[in-house]
Coordinates of C-alpha atoms and ligand atoms in Angstrom, one line a residue:
Chain A
M1 CA -30.6 27.4 9.6
D2 CA -32.7 28.0 6.8
R3 CA -30.1 27.1 3.7
V4 CA -30.9 23.1 5.3
A5 CA -33.5 21.9 3.0
D6 CA -35.8 19.0 4.8
E7 CA -34.5 16.4 2.7
A8 CA -32.5 13.9 4.2
L9 CA -29.2 12.8 2.3
I10 CA -27.7 10.7 5.1
V11 CA -30.2 8.4 7.0
L12 CA -28.7 5.7 10.0
E13 CA -31.2 3.8 11.4
K14 CA -31.2 1.3 14.3
V15 CA -27.4 0.6 13.2
N16 CA -25.4 -1.8 15.3
K17 CA -21.8 -2.6 14.8
W18 CA -19.6 -5.2 16.9
F19 CA -15.8 -5.4 17.0
G20 CA -16.0 -9.2 18.7
P21 CA -17.4 -8.6 21.9
L22 CA -17.3 -4.9 21.6
H23 CA -20.5 -3.2 20.8
V24 CA -19.1 -0.1 19.1
L25 CA -22.6 1.5 17.5
Q26 CA -25.5 1.1 19.7
D27 CA -28.7 1.5 17.8
V28 CA -27.7 4.7 16.3
N29 CA -30.1 6.8 14.5
L30 CA -28.8 10.0 12.7
S31 CA -30.3 11.9 9.9
V32 CA -28.1 14.3 7.9
A33 CA -29.9 17.0 5.9
R34 CA -28.9 18.1 2.3
G35 CA -26.3 20.9 3.0
E36 CA -26.2 20.4 6.6
V37 CA -23.0 20.4 8.6
V38 CA -23.1 17.8 11.5
V39 CA -19.9 17.6 14.1
V40 CA -19.5 14.6 15.8
I41 CA -17.7 14.9 19.1
G42 CA -16.9 12.4 22.2
P43 CA -14.4 10.5 24.2
S44 CA -11.8 8.6 22.5
G45 CA -13.2 5.2 21.8
S46 CA -17.1 6.0 21.6
G47 CA -17.3 5.2 18.2
K48 CA -16.8 8.8 16.2
S49 CA -14.3 7.0 13.5
T50 CA -16.8 3.7 13.2
L51 CA -19.7 6.1 12.8
C52 CA -18.0 8.3 9.9
R53 CA -16.8 4.7 8.2
A54 CA -19.8 3.2 8.1
I55 CA -21.5 6.1 6.0
N56 CA -19.4 4.7 3.1
R57 CA -19.0 1.4 4.2
L58 CA -15.4 1.3 4.6
E59 CA -16.6 -0.3 7.9
P60 CA -20.0 -2.6 7.4
I61 CA -22.3 -2.7 10.0
D62 CA -24.1 -5.8 11.5
S63 CA -27.6 -4.7 12.0
G64 CA -29.8 -1.5 11.0
T65 CA -30.0 0.5 7.7
I66 CA -28.1 3.5 6.1
T67 CA -29.5 5.1 3.2
F68 CA -27.7 7.8 1.2
D69 CA -29.7 10.0 -1.4
G70 CA -32.4 7.6 -0.9
Q71 CA -30.6 4.6 -1.9
P72 CA -29.8 1.6 0.8
L73 CA -25.7 1.4 0.8
P74 CA -25.2 -1.2 -1.6
A75 CA -23.1 -4.3 -0.3
E76 CA -20.3 -4.9 -2.5
G77 CA -19.1 -4.6 -5.7
R78 CA -19.2 -2.0 -8.6
A79 CA -22.6 -0.4 -6.8
L80 CA -20.8 0.1 -3.6
A81 CA -17.9 1.4 -5.8
R82 CA -20.0 4.0 -7.3
L83 CA -21.8 5.0 -4.1
R84 CA -18.3 5.5 -2.1
S85 CA -17.5 7.8 -5.2
E86 CA -20.3 10.4 -4.4
V87 CA -19.0 10.3 -0.6
G88 CA -15.6 12.0 -0.3
M89 CA -13.8 11.2 2.5
V90 CA -10.6 12.9 4.3
F91 CA -8.7 11.0 6.8
Q92 CA -6.8 12.3 9.8
S93 CA -3.3 10.8 8.4
F94 CA -4.3 12.5 4.5
N95 CA -3.5 9.0 3.0
L96 CA -2.3 11.0 -0.5
F97 CA -1.3 8.4 -2.7
A98 CA 2.8 8.5 -2.2
H99 CA 3.9 7.2 -5.8
K100 CA 1.8 10.2 -7.2
T101 CA 2.2 13.9 -7.6
I102 CA -0.4 16.7 -5.7
L103 CA -2.1 16.7 -9.2
Q104 CA -2.3 13.0 -10.1
N105 CA -3.8 12.8 -6.8
V106 CA -6.0 14.7 -7.3
M107 CA -6.8 13.9 -11.0
L108 CA -7.2 9.6 -10.3
G109 CA -10.9 9.5 -9.2
P110 CA -12.2 10.9 -12.1
V111 CA -9.9 9.4 -14.6
K112 CA -10.0 5.7 -13.4
V113 CA -13.3 5.7 -11.3
R114 CA -15.6 7.9 -13.5
K115 CA -14.0 7.5 -17.0
E116 CA -13.8 11.2 -17.9
K117 CA -11.3 12.7 -20.1
P118 CA -8.0 13.7 -18.5
A119 CA -7.7 17.3 -20.0
A120 CA -10.8 18.2 -18.6
V121 CA -10.4 17.1 -15.5
R122 CA -6.8 18.6 -15.1
D123 CA -8.5 21.8 -15.4
R124 CA -10.8 21.2 -12.7
A125 CA -8.1 19.9 -10.7
M126 CA -6.0 22.7 -11.1
G127 CA -9.3 24.6 -10.1
L128 CA -9.6 22.9 -6.9
L129 CA -5.6 23.5 -6.0
E130 CA -5.9 27.2 -7.1
R131 CA -9.0 27.2 -4.3
V132 CA -7.1 25.3 -1.5
G133 CA -4.0 27.2 -2.5
I134 CA -1.6 24.8 -3.6
A135 CA -1.7 25.2 -7.3
S136 CA 2.1 26.0 -7.6
Q137 CA 2.8 22.8 -5.8
A138 CA 1.1 20.6 -8.6
D139 CA 3.9 18.4 -9.5
K140 CA 5.5 17.8 -6.3
Y141 CA 5.0 14.3 -4.5
P142 CA 2.9 14.2 -1.1
A143 CA 6.0 13.6 1.0
Q144 CA 7.3 17.1 0.0
L145 CA 4.1 19.1 1.6
S146 CA 3.6 19.9 5.1
G147 CA 0.9 18.2 6.9
G148 CA -1.6 21.5 6.4
Q149 CA -0.7 21.4 2.3
Q150 CA -1.0 17.7 2.1
Q151 CA -4.7 17.7 4.2
R152 CA -5.7 20.7 1.9
V153 CA -4.7 18.2 -1.5
A154 CA -6.6 15.6 0.2
I155 CA -10.0 17.7 0.4
A156 CA -9.2 18.6 -3.3
R157 CA -8.8 14.9 -4.2
A158 CA -12.4 14.3 -2.6
L159 CA -14.1 17.4 -4.2
A160 CA -12.6 16.3 -7.6
M161 CA -15.5 13.6 -7.4
Q162 CA -17.8 16.2 -7.4
P163 CA -19.2 14.1 -4.2
K164 CA -23.0 14.8 -2.8
A165 CA -21.2 14.9 0.7
L166 CA -18.0 14.7 2.6
L167 CA -17.0 12.8 5.7
F168 CA -14.1 14.3 8.0
D169 CA -12.4 11.8 10.6
E170 CA -10.5 14.5 12.5
P171 CA -9.1 16.1 10.1
T172 CA -6.5 18.3 11.5
S173 CA -5.6 15.8 14.5
A174 CA -2.6 14.9 12.9
L175 CA -1.3 18.6 12.0
D176 CA 0.9 20.8 14.0
P177 CA -1.3 23.7 15.9
E178 CA 0.0 26.7 13.0
M179 CA -1.6 24.5 10.3
V180 CA -4.6 23.6 11.7
G181 CA -6.2 27.0 10.8
E182 CA -5.4 26.8 7.2
V183 CA -7.1 23.7 6.8
L184 CA -10.3 24.7 8.7
D185 CA -10.5 27.7 6.6
V186 CA -11.0 25.4 3.6
M187 CA -13.5 23.6 5.6
T188 CA -15.7 26.4 6.8
S189 CA -15.7 27.7 3.2
L190 CA -16.9 24.6 2.0
A191 CA -19.8 24.7 4.6
A192 CA -20.6 28.0 3.8
E193 CA -21.3 26.9 0.2
G194 CA -23.8 24.5 1.6
M195 CA -21.6 21.1 0.8
T196 CA -23.3 18.5 3.5
M197 CA -20.3 17.3 5.9
V198 CA -20.1 14.8 8.8
V199 CA -17.4 16.0 10.8
V200 CA -15.6 14.5 13.5
T201 CA -13.3 16.8 15.5
H202 CA -12.1 18.0 18.9
E203 CA -12.0 21.6 17.1
M204 CA -14.6 23.4 19.2
G205 CA -14.3 26.6 17.7
F206 CA -15.0 25.1 13.9
A207 CA -18.1 23.4 15.6
R208 CA -19.4 26.4 17.1
H209 CA -19.0 28.4 13.7
A210 CA -19.5 26.2 11.0
A211 CA -21.9 23.4 12.4
N212 CA -25.7 23.6 12.2
R213 CA -25.7 20.7 14.3
V214 CA -23.2 18.9 17.1
V215 CA -23.6 15.5 18.0
F216 CA -22.3 14.1 21.3
M217 CA -21.3 10.5 21.2
A218 CA -20.3 8.0 24.0
D219 CA -19.6 4.3 24.1
G220 CA -20.9 3.6 20.8
Q221 CA -24.2 5.6 21.6
L222 CA -25.4 8.8 20.2
V223 CA -26.1 10.5 23.5
E224 CA -27.2 14.0 23.0
E225 CA -27.5 16.4 19.9
A226 CA -28.5 20.2 19.5
A227 CA -27.6 23.3 17.7
P228 CA -24.1 24.1 18.4
A229 CA -24.9 27.3 20.5
E230 CA -27.1 25.1 22.8
F231 CA -25.1 22.2 23.2
F232 CA -21.9 24.5 24.4
A233 CA -24.3 26.8 26.5
N234 CA -26.1 23.9 28.2
P235 CA -25.3 20.1 27.4
K236 CA -28.3 18.4 28.9
T237 CA -26.5 15.1 29.7
E238 CA -23.8 14.7 32.7
R239 CA -21.6 12.8 30.6
A240 CA -21.2 15.8 27.7
R241 CA -21.2 18.4 30.3
D242 CA -18.0 16.1 31.5
F243 CA -16.9 15.7 28.2
L244 CA -16.9 19.6 27.6
S245 CA -15.4 20.7 30.9
K246 CA -12.4 18.2 30.2
I247 CA -11.5 19.9 26.5
L248 CA -12.7 23.3 27.7
T249 CA -10.1 23.7 29.9
H250 CA -7.4 22.5 27.8
Chain B
M1 CA 51.0 -9.7 -17.3
T2 CA 51.3 -11.8 -20.6
E3 CA 51.2 -15.2 -18.8
F4 CA 48.0 -13.4 -17.0
L5 CA 46.3 -12.6 -20.4
R6 CA 47.5 -15.8 -21.7
V7 CA 45.4 -18.2 -19.2
L8 CA 42.2 -16.5 -20.5
T9 CA 43.0 -16.7 -24.3
D10 CA 44.6 -20.3 -24.3
N11 CA 41.5 -21.2 -22.5
W12 CA 38.5 -19.0 -24.1
S13 CA 36.2 -21.9 -24.8
L14 CA 36.4 -23.1 -21.5
F15 CA 36.0 -19.9 -19.9
A16 CA 33.0 -19.1 -22.8
D17 CA 31.4 -22.3 -22.3
G18 CA 31.4 -22.0 -18.5
F19 CA 30.2 -18.2 -18.2
S20 CA 27.3 -19.1 -20.9
N21 CA 26.3 -21.9 -19.1
T22 CA 26.2 -19.6 -15.7
V23 CA 24.5 -16.9 -17.5
Q24 CA 21.7 -19.8 -18.9
L25 CA 21.4 -20.9 -15.5
F26 CA 20.8 -17.7 -13.8
L27 CA 18.5 -16.5 -16.4
Y28 CA 15.8 -19.4 -16.3
S29 CA 16.1 -19.6 -12.4
A30 CA 15.4 -15.7 -12.3
V31 CA 12.5 -16.1 -14.2
G32 CA 11.2 -19.2 -12.5
S33 CA 12.1 -17.9 -9.2
L34 CA 10.4 -14.5 -9.7
V35 CA 7.1 -16.4 -10.9
L36 CA 7.1 -19.0 -8.1
G37 CA 8.3 -16.4 -5.7
T38 CA 5.7 -13.8 -6.7
L39 CA 2.7 -16.5 -6.5
L40 CA 4.1 -17.7 -3.0
G41 CA 4.2 -14.1 -1.7
A42 CA 0.4 -13.2 -3.1
F43 CA -0.3 -16.7 -0.8
R44 CA 1.5 -15.2 2.0
V45 CA -0.3 -11.9 1.8
S46 CA -3.9 -13.4 0.9
P47 CA -7.0 -13.4 3.1
I48 CA -7.4 -17.4 2.8
P49 CA -5.6 -19.0 5.9
A50 CA -4.5 -22.3 4.1
L51 CA -2.7 -19.9 1.3
R52 CA -1.4 -18.3 4.1
W53 CA -0.1 -21.3 5.8
F54 CA 1.5 -23.0 3.0
G55 CA 3.1 -19.8 1.6
A56 CA 4.7 -19.6 5.6
T57 CA 5.6 -23.4 5.5
Y58 CA 7.3 -23.3 2.2
V59 CA 9.6 -20.6 3.3
N60 CA 10.4 -22.1 6.5
I61 CA 11.5 -25.3 5.2
V62 CA 13.1 -23.7 2.1
R63 CA 15.0 -21.0 3.9
N64 CA 16.6 -23.5 6.3
T65 CA 17.8 -25.9 3.9
P66 CA 21.2 -25.6 2.8
L67 CA 21.2 -25.1 -1.0
T68 CA 23.7 -27.6 -1.3
L69 CA 21.1 -30.2 0.1
V70 CA 18.4 -29.1 -2.3
F71 CA 20.6 -29.7 -5.2
A72 CA 21.6 -33.0 -4.0
F73 CA 17.8 -33.9 -3.3
L74 CA 17.1 -33.1 -6.9
V75 CA 20.1 -34.4 -8.4
F76 CA 20.2 -37.7 -6.8
A77 CA 17.3 -38.6 -4.7
V78 CA 14.6 -37.2 -7.6
P79 CA 15.8 -39.7 -10.4
K80 CA 15.6 -42.7 -7.6
L81 CA 11.7 -41.8 -7.9
D82 CA 11.9 -43.0 -11.9
V83 CA 11.9 -39.3 -13.1
N84 CA 14.7 -38.6 -15.4
I85 CA 15.9 -34.9 -15.5
D86 CA 19.3 -34.0 -16.6
Y87 CA 21.7 -31.9 -14.6
F88 CA 21.3 -28.9 -16.2
P89 CA 17.4 -28.5 -15.9
S90 CA 17.7 -30.3 -12.3
A91 CA 19.8 -27.3 -11.2
C92 CA 17.7 -24.5 -12.4
I93 CA 14.9 -26.0 -10.3
A94 CA 17.0 -26.5 -7.6
L95 CA 17.7 -22.7 -7.8
T96 CA 14.3 -21.7 -8.5
V97 CA 12.8 -23.4 -5.6
Y98 CA 15.7 -22.2 -3.0
T99 CA 15.8 -18.6 -4.6
A100 CA 11.9 -18.2 -4.5
A101 CA 11.6 -18.7 -0.8
F102 CA 13.7 -15.2 -0.7
V103 CA 11.7 -13.5 -3.4
C104 CA 8.3 -14.6 -1.4
E105 CA 9.9 -12.7 1.4
V106 CA 10.6 -9.8 -0.4
V107 CA 7.4 -9.7 -2.0
R108 CA 5.2 -10.1 1.2
S109 CA 7.5 -7.3 3.1
G110 CA 7.0 -5.3 -0.2
V111 CA 3.2 -5.3 -0.1
N112 CA 3.6 -4.7 4.0
T113 CA 5.5 -1.5 3.4
V114 CA 2.6 0.1 1.6
A115 CA 0.4 2.0 4.6
P116 CA -3.1 0.4 5.1
G117 CA -4.4 4.1 4.5
Q118 CA -3.5 3.9 0.7
A119 CA -5.7 1.1 0.4
E120 CA -8.5 2.9 2.6
A121 CA -8.3 6.1 0.4
A122 CA -8.4 4.3 -3.0
R123 CA -11.4 2.3 -2.0
A124 CA -12.9 5.6 -0.4
I125 CA -12.7 7.5 -3.7
G126 CA -14.8 4.5 -5.3
M127 CA -12.1 2.2 -6.7
T128 CA -12.9 -1.3 -7.5
F129 CA -10.2 -4.1 -5.8
D130 CA -8.6 -4.3 -9.0
Q131 CA -8.0 -0.6 -9.4
V132 CA -6.8 -0.5 -5.7
L133 CA -4.6 -3.0 -6.5
G134 CA -3.2 -2.2 -9.5
Q135 CA -3.3 1.7 -9.5
V136 CA -2.4 1.7 -5.4
I137 CA -0.8 -1.0 -3.8
L138 CA 1.4 -2.6 -6.1
P139 CA 3.1 0.2 -7.9
Q140 CA 4.2 1.4 -4.4
A141 CA 5.2 -2.2 -3.4
V142 CA 7.3 -2.7 -6.3
R143 CA 9.3 0.0 -5.2
A144 CA 10.3 -1.4 -2.2
M145 CA 10.8 -4.8 -3.8
V146 CA 13.3 -3.8 -6.1
P147 CA 16.3 -3.1 -3.6
P148 CA 16.3 -6.2 -1.9
L149 CA 15.0 -8.5 -4.8
M150 CA 18.4 -7.4 -6.7
S151 CA 20.3 -8.7 -3.5
V152 CA 18.6 -11.8 -3.9
M153 CA 18.8 -11.8 -7.3
I154 CA 23.1 -11.6 -7.2
A155 CA 23.2 -13.9 -4.4
M156 CA 21.6 -15.8 -7.0
L157 CA 24.2 -15.4 -9.3
K158 CA 27.0 -16.8 -6.7
N159 CA 25.0 -19.5 -5.6
T160 CA 25.0 -20.7 -9.3
T161 CA 28.4 -21.9 -8.9
I162 CA 27.3 -24.8 -6.6
A163 CA 25.9 -26.5 -9.8
A164 CA 29.4 -27.3 -10.1
G165 CA 29.6 -29.7 -7.6
F166 CA 26.6 -31.5 -9.2
S167 CA 28.1 -32.1 -12.8
V168 CA 27.0 -28.5 -14.6
L169 CA 29.7 -26.9 -16.4
E170 CA 29.4 -23.5 -15.5
A171 CA 32.0 -20.8 -14.2
G172 CA 32.2 -22.3 -10.8
A173 CA 33.4 -25.4 -12.7
I174 CA 36.3 -24.1 -14.4
P175 CA 39.2 -24.3 -11.9
A176 CA 38.6 -27.9 -11.6
Y177 CA 39.4 -28.5 -15.3
M178 CA 41.8 -25.6 -15.5
S179 CA 44.0 -27.3 -12.7
E180 CA 44.0 -30.6 -14.8
R181 CA 45.4 -28.9 -17.8
G182 CA 47.9 -27.2 -15.4
E183 CA 47.2 -23.7 -15.4
P184 CA 48.0 -21.7 -12.4
Q185 CA 45.2 -21.6 -10.4
F186 CA 45.3 -18.2 -8.6
I187 CA 45.1 -16.0 -12.1
V188 CA 42.3 -18.5 -13.2
L189 CA 40.2 -17.5 -10.0
I190 CA 41.3 -14.1 -10.6
W191 CA 39.5 -14.0 -14.2
I192 CA 36.3 -16.3 -13.0
T193 CA 36.2 -13.1 -10.3
I194 CA 36.4 -10.5 -13.0
G195 CA 33.9 -12.7 -15.2
F196 CA 31.4 -12.7 -12.2
L197 CA 31.9 -8.9 -11.6
I198 CA 30.7 -7.9 -15.5
L199 CA 27.9 -10.3 -14.7
I200 CA 27.0 -8.4 -11.6
T201 CA 27.5 -5.0 -13.1
P202 CA 24.2 -4.6 -15.3
L203 CA 22.4 -5.8 -12.2
V204 CA 23.9 -3.1 -9.9
L205 CA 23.3 -0.4 -12.5
L206 CA 19.7 -1.4 -13.2
Q207 CA 19.0 -1.6 -9.2
R208 CA 20.8 2.2 -9.0
S209 CA 18.7 3.6 -12.0
L210 CA 15.4 2.4 -10.6
E211 CA 16.2 3.7 -7.1
R212 CA 17.0 7.0 -8.5
K213 CA 14.0 7.2 -10.5
W214 CA 11.8 6.2 -7.5
A215 CA 13.4 8.5 -5.0
V216 CA 11.6 11.4 -5.1
S217 CA 8.2 9.9 -4.5
R218 CA 8.7 8.2 -1.2
Ligands
ATP301 N1 -10.9 -2.5 13.2 C1 -11.4 -2.7 14.6 N2 -11.2 -3.8 15.3 C2 -11.6 -4.0 16.6 N3 -11.5 -2.8 17.4 C3 -11.5 -1.8 17.1 C4 -11.6 -1.6 15.5 N4 -11.6 -0.2 15.2 C5 -12.0 0.0 16.3 N5 -12.2 -0.5 17.3 C6 -12.6 -0.4 18.5 O1 -13.8 0.1 18.6 C7 -14.0 1.4 19.5 C8 -14.2 2.5 18.8 O2 -13.3 2.9 17.7 P1 -13.5 4.5 17.0 O3 -12.5 4.3 16.0 O4 -14.7 4.4 16.3 O5 -13.6 5.1 18.3 P2 -13.1 6.8 17.7 O6 -14.5 7.5 19.0 O7 -13.0 7.5 16.9 O8 -11.9 7.1 19.3 P3 -10.8 8.0 18.5 O9 -11.3 9.5 19.4 O10 -9.5 7.6 19.5 O11 -10.5 8.6 17.3 C9 -12.4 1.5 20.1 O12 -12.7 0.9 21.4 C10 -11.4 0.8 19.3 O13 -11.0 0.2 20.0
MG302 MG1 -11.4 8.0 15.4

């Protein structure tokens, strides 16, 4: 873990969030260092997605503070948009813009949000598509690609903004099993290059090999956190043991 | 065959006037109903409950009222309120008010066809509200709206004939005039049908070409 700098990039302090009567995030404290890869696991409904979405304020919180790169998250408007442009997000259902080609999907953010010159962005976008192995499909539309390919494009789209951190919410859960590997490969190489990542996933292999830290959530609380080897070998809480026994036997 | 053509050539000015009025009625009402309907559609999907309620109420009332009644209201009832408008503008207003309810529903369902994840992804890369709407939501919603909008417009073109019953000389009023002149009704009706087919053709062609243009991306 020597590449993990001490400096925290994402800090959540006493974060609370309710959906009506449902207390989905309960006094959550979490600090993610620059270059660190944190995997979030936990049973369905435990608040993993909500946690992930709170970090770029797609989901506003009710109390507590979240700081990104030293700044508290802006409440709204242009400042919030700027923050979001620095935090990439990859969704379970890809969410590529259906009316744009693959290349346009990757270029849209830099051109419209950052107002960069299209010619320069195009080169960078093609480089990113090359990197995720989809350059030959640049002029197709999302619906013409497989799920695995679409998710790799979604990663390229997030990278095109040159983000300081990437959030992944179950990026492989909607994929056919044979396509999971190609997406995890891209994520693993990003992790190896020192990208700061928060990854909600059920892929225990990825958690073991690519994560610096595993965070276990249940009922809106961060129940346990540890280095992957330690977490999988001896989970401290009953809930984590129970959860692991269920998913590892599958 | 010569008789068939003669009916048209002998009464050319009547046919020309009738259809020219039909086209004008159609164009004014198309523009009016698209503008009003889009506004009402925006109400229907807005986050403000009062606007949503207004949009829904308008649609429910107007859609469930026969068009003839809407015409009758504008042509007979409104003048009783000392508001004097001519038959032609009245007919335009009646068609606009009526068709706007259908346009509104097309707009609403068009916006709803855009998956919520699209707006979310757009926000996540840092787009402002305007950009999310202009770059991502509307371009996709419009694609979903074009085919049903064309159907609404074609239905409206046919609905223009109801104006004949309210003293507007449009294509639907031609048979009455022609029977006074003793022309054979059957041939007259065939010519009117042909006239409407000619008017509808550009709409159908426009619809086809837009659908083909956007087919790949959906
Ligand atoms: N917009 C919403 N409105 C109301 N309740 C919500 C909303 N979004 C999520 N919830 C509820 O909040 C709780 C936490 O949801 P969340 O999606 O964060 O869980 P999760 O850990 O990601 O679950 P999963 O593994 O199924 O994705 C769930 O009980 C969910 O039903
Ligand atoms: Mg989730």
